[in-house]
Backbone as numpy.savetxt, mean C-alpha at the origin, in Angstrom:
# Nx Ny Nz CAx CAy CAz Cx Cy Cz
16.44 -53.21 15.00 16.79 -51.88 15.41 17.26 -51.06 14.22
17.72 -51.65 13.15 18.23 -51.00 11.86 17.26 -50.23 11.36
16.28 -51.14 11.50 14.72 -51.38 10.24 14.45 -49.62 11.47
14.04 -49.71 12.23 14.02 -48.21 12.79 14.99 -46.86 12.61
15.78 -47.40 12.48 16.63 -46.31 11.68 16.35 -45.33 10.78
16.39 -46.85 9.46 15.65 -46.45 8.09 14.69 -46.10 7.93
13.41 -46.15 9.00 11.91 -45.81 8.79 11.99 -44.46 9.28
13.23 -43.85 10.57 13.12 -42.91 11.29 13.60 -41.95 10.17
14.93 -42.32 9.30 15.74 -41.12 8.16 15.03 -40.61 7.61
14.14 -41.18 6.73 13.09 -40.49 5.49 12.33 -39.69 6.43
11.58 -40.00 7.16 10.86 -39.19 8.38 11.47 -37.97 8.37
12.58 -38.00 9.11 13.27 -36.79 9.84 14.11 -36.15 8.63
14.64 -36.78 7.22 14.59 -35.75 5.80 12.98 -35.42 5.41
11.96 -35.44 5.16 10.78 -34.96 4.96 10.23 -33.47 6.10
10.46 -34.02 7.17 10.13 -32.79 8.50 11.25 -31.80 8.04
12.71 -32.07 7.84 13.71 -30.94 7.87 13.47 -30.24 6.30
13.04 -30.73 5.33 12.57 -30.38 3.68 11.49 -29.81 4.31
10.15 -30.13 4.89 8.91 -29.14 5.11 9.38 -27.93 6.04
10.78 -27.74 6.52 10.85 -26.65 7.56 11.62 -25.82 6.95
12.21 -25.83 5.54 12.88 -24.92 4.88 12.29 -24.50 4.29
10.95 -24.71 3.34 10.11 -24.70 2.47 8.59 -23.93 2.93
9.41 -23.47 4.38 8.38 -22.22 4.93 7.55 -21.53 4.31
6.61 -20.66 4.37 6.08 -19.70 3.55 6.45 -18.44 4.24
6.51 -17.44 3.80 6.83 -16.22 4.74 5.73 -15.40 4.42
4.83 -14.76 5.23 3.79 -14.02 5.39 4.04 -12.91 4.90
3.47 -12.28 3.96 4.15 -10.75 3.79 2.79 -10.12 4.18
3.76 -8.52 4.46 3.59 -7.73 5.58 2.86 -6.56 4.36
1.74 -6.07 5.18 0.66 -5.02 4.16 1.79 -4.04 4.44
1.60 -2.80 3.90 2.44 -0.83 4.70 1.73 -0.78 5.57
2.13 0.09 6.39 1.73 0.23 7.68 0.40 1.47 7.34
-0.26 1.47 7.97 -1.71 2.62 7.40 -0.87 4.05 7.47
-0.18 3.99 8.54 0.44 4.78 9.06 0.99 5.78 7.38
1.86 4.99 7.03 2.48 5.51 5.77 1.50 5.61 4.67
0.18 5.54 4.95 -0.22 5.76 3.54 -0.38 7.83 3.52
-0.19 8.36 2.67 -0.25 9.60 2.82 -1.75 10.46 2.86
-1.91 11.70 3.13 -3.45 11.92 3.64 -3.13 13.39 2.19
-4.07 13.17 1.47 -4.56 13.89 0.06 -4.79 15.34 0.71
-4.39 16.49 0.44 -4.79 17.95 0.46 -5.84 17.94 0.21
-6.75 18.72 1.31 -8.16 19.26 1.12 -7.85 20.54 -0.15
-9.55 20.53 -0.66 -9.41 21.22 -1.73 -9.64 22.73 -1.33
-9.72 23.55 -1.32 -9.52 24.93 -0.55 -11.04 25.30 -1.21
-11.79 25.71 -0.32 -12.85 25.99 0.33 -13.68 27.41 -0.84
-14.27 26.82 -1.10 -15.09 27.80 -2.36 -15.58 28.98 -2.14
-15.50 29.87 -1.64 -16.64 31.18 -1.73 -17.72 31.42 -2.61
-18.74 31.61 -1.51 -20.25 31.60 -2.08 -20.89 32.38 -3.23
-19.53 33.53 -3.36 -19.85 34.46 -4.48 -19.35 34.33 -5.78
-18.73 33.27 -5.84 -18.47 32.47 -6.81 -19.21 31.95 -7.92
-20.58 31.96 -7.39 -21.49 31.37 -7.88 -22.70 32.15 -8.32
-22.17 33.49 -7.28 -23.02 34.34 -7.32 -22.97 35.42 -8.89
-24.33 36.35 -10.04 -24.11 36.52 -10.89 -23.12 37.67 -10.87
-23.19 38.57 -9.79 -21.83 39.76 -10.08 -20.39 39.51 -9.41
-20.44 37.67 -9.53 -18.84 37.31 -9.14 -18.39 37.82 -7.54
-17.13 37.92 -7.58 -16.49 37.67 -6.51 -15.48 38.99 -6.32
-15.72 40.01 -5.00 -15.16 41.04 -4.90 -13.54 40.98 -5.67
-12.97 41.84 -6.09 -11.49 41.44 -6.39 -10.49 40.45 -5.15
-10.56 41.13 -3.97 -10.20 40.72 -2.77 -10.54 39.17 -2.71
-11.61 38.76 -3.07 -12.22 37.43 -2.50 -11.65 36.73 -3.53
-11.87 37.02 -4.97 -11.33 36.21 -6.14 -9.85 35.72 -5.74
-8.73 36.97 -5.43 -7.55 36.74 -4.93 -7.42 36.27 -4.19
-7.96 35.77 -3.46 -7.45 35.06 -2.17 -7.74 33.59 -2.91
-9.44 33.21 -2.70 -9.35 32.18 -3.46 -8.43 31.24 -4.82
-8.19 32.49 -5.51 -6.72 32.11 -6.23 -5.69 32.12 -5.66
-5.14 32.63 -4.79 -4.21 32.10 -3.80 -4.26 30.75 -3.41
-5.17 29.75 -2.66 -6.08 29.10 -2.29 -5.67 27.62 -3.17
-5.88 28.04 -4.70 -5.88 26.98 -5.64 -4.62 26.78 -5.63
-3.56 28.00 -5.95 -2.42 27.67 -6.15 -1.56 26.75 -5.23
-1.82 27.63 -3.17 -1.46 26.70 -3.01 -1.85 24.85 -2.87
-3.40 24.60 -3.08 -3.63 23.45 -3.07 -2.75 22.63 -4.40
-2.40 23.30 -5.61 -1.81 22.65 -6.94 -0.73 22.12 -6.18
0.30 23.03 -5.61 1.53 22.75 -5.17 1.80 21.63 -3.83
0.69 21.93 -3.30 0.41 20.41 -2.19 -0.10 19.35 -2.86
-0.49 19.67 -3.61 -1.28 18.31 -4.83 0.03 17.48 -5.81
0.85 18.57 -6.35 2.11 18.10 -6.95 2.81 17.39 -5.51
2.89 18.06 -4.38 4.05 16.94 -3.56 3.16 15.84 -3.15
2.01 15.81 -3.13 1.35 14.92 -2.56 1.20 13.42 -3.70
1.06 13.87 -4.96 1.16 12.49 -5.92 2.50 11.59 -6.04
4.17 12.05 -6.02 4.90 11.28 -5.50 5.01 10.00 -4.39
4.25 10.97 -3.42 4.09 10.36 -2.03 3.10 8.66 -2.29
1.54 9.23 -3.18 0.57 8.34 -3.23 1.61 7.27 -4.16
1.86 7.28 -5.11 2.36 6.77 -6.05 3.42 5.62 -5.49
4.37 6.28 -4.25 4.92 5.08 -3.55 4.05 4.46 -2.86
3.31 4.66 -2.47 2.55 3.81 -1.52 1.51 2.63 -2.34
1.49 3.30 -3.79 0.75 2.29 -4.47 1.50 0.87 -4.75
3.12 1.69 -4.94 3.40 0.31 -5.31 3.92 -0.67 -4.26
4.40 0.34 -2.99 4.13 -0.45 -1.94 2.76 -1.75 -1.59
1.73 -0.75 -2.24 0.78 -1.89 -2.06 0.66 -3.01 -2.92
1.17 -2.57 -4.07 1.36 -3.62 -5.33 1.99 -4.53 -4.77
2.96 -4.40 -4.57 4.24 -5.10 -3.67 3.71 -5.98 -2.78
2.59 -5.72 -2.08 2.11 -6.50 -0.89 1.36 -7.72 -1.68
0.37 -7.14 -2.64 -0.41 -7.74 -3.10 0.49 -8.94 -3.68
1.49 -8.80 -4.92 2.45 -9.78 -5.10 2.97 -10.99 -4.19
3.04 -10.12 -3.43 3.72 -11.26 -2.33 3.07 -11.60 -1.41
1.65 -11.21 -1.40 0.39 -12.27 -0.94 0.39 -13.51 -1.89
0.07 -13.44 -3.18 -0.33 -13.84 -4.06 1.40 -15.20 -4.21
1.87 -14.89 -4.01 3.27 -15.43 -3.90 3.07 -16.64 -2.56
2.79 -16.06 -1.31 2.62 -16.60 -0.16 1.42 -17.47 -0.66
0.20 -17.38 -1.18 -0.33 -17.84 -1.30 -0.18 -19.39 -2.30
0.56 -19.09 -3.35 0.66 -20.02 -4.16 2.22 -21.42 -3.71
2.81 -20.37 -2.52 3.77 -21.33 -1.82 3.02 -21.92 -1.06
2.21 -21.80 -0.02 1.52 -22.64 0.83 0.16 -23.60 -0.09
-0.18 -23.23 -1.35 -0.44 -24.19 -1.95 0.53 -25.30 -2.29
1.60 -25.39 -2.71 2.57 -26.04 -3.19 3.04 -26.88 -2.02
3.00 -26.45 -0.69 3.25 -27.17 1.00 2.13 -28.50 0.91
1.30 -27.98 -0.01 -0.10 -29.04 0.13 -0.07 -30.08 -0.54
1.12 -29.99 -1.71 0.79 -30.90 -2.85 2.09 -32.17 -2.46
């Protein structure tokens, strides 16, 4: 009955060592948070055309750019976290991955 003991200890230290030695799944960003890029503001046809673009039309369209610059400036902060959010994921895939190799060995 001893000899069961001793065969049962190492057993039940090996199961309680493989249950600390978890891997933890890491979690992608949610799509949700990735941010959505400013459309580029919409060209007028006379733009292209050879006697240009009424004064009126030019101005507006320059209106147009400016504000797309200024949605473009808040909008690269935004991307920029989310990259490294994704960096972040990728790491700690790559992390998860090389712990559940190590579960194997």
């Amino acid at each position: 009955m001893a000899r069961t003991l001793l065969w049962g200890l190492p057993i039940l230290a090996a199961l309680s060592a493989g249950a600390e030695a978890a891997c933890t799944r890491p979690e992608p960003p949610p799509p949700e948070s990735k941010p959505a890029k400013p459309p580029l503001p919409q060209k007028p046809a006379c733009l292209d055309a050879k006697e240009g673009c009424p004064g009126w039309e030019a101005y507006t369209y320059n209106d147009a750019v400016k504000a797309y610059n200024a949605q473009a400036q808040a909008y690269r902060p935004l991307a920029e976290a989310y990259v490294q959010k994704l960096n972040a994921y990728v790491k700690a895939s790559s992390d998860y991955a090389q712990c559940e190799v190590k579960t194997l060995q």
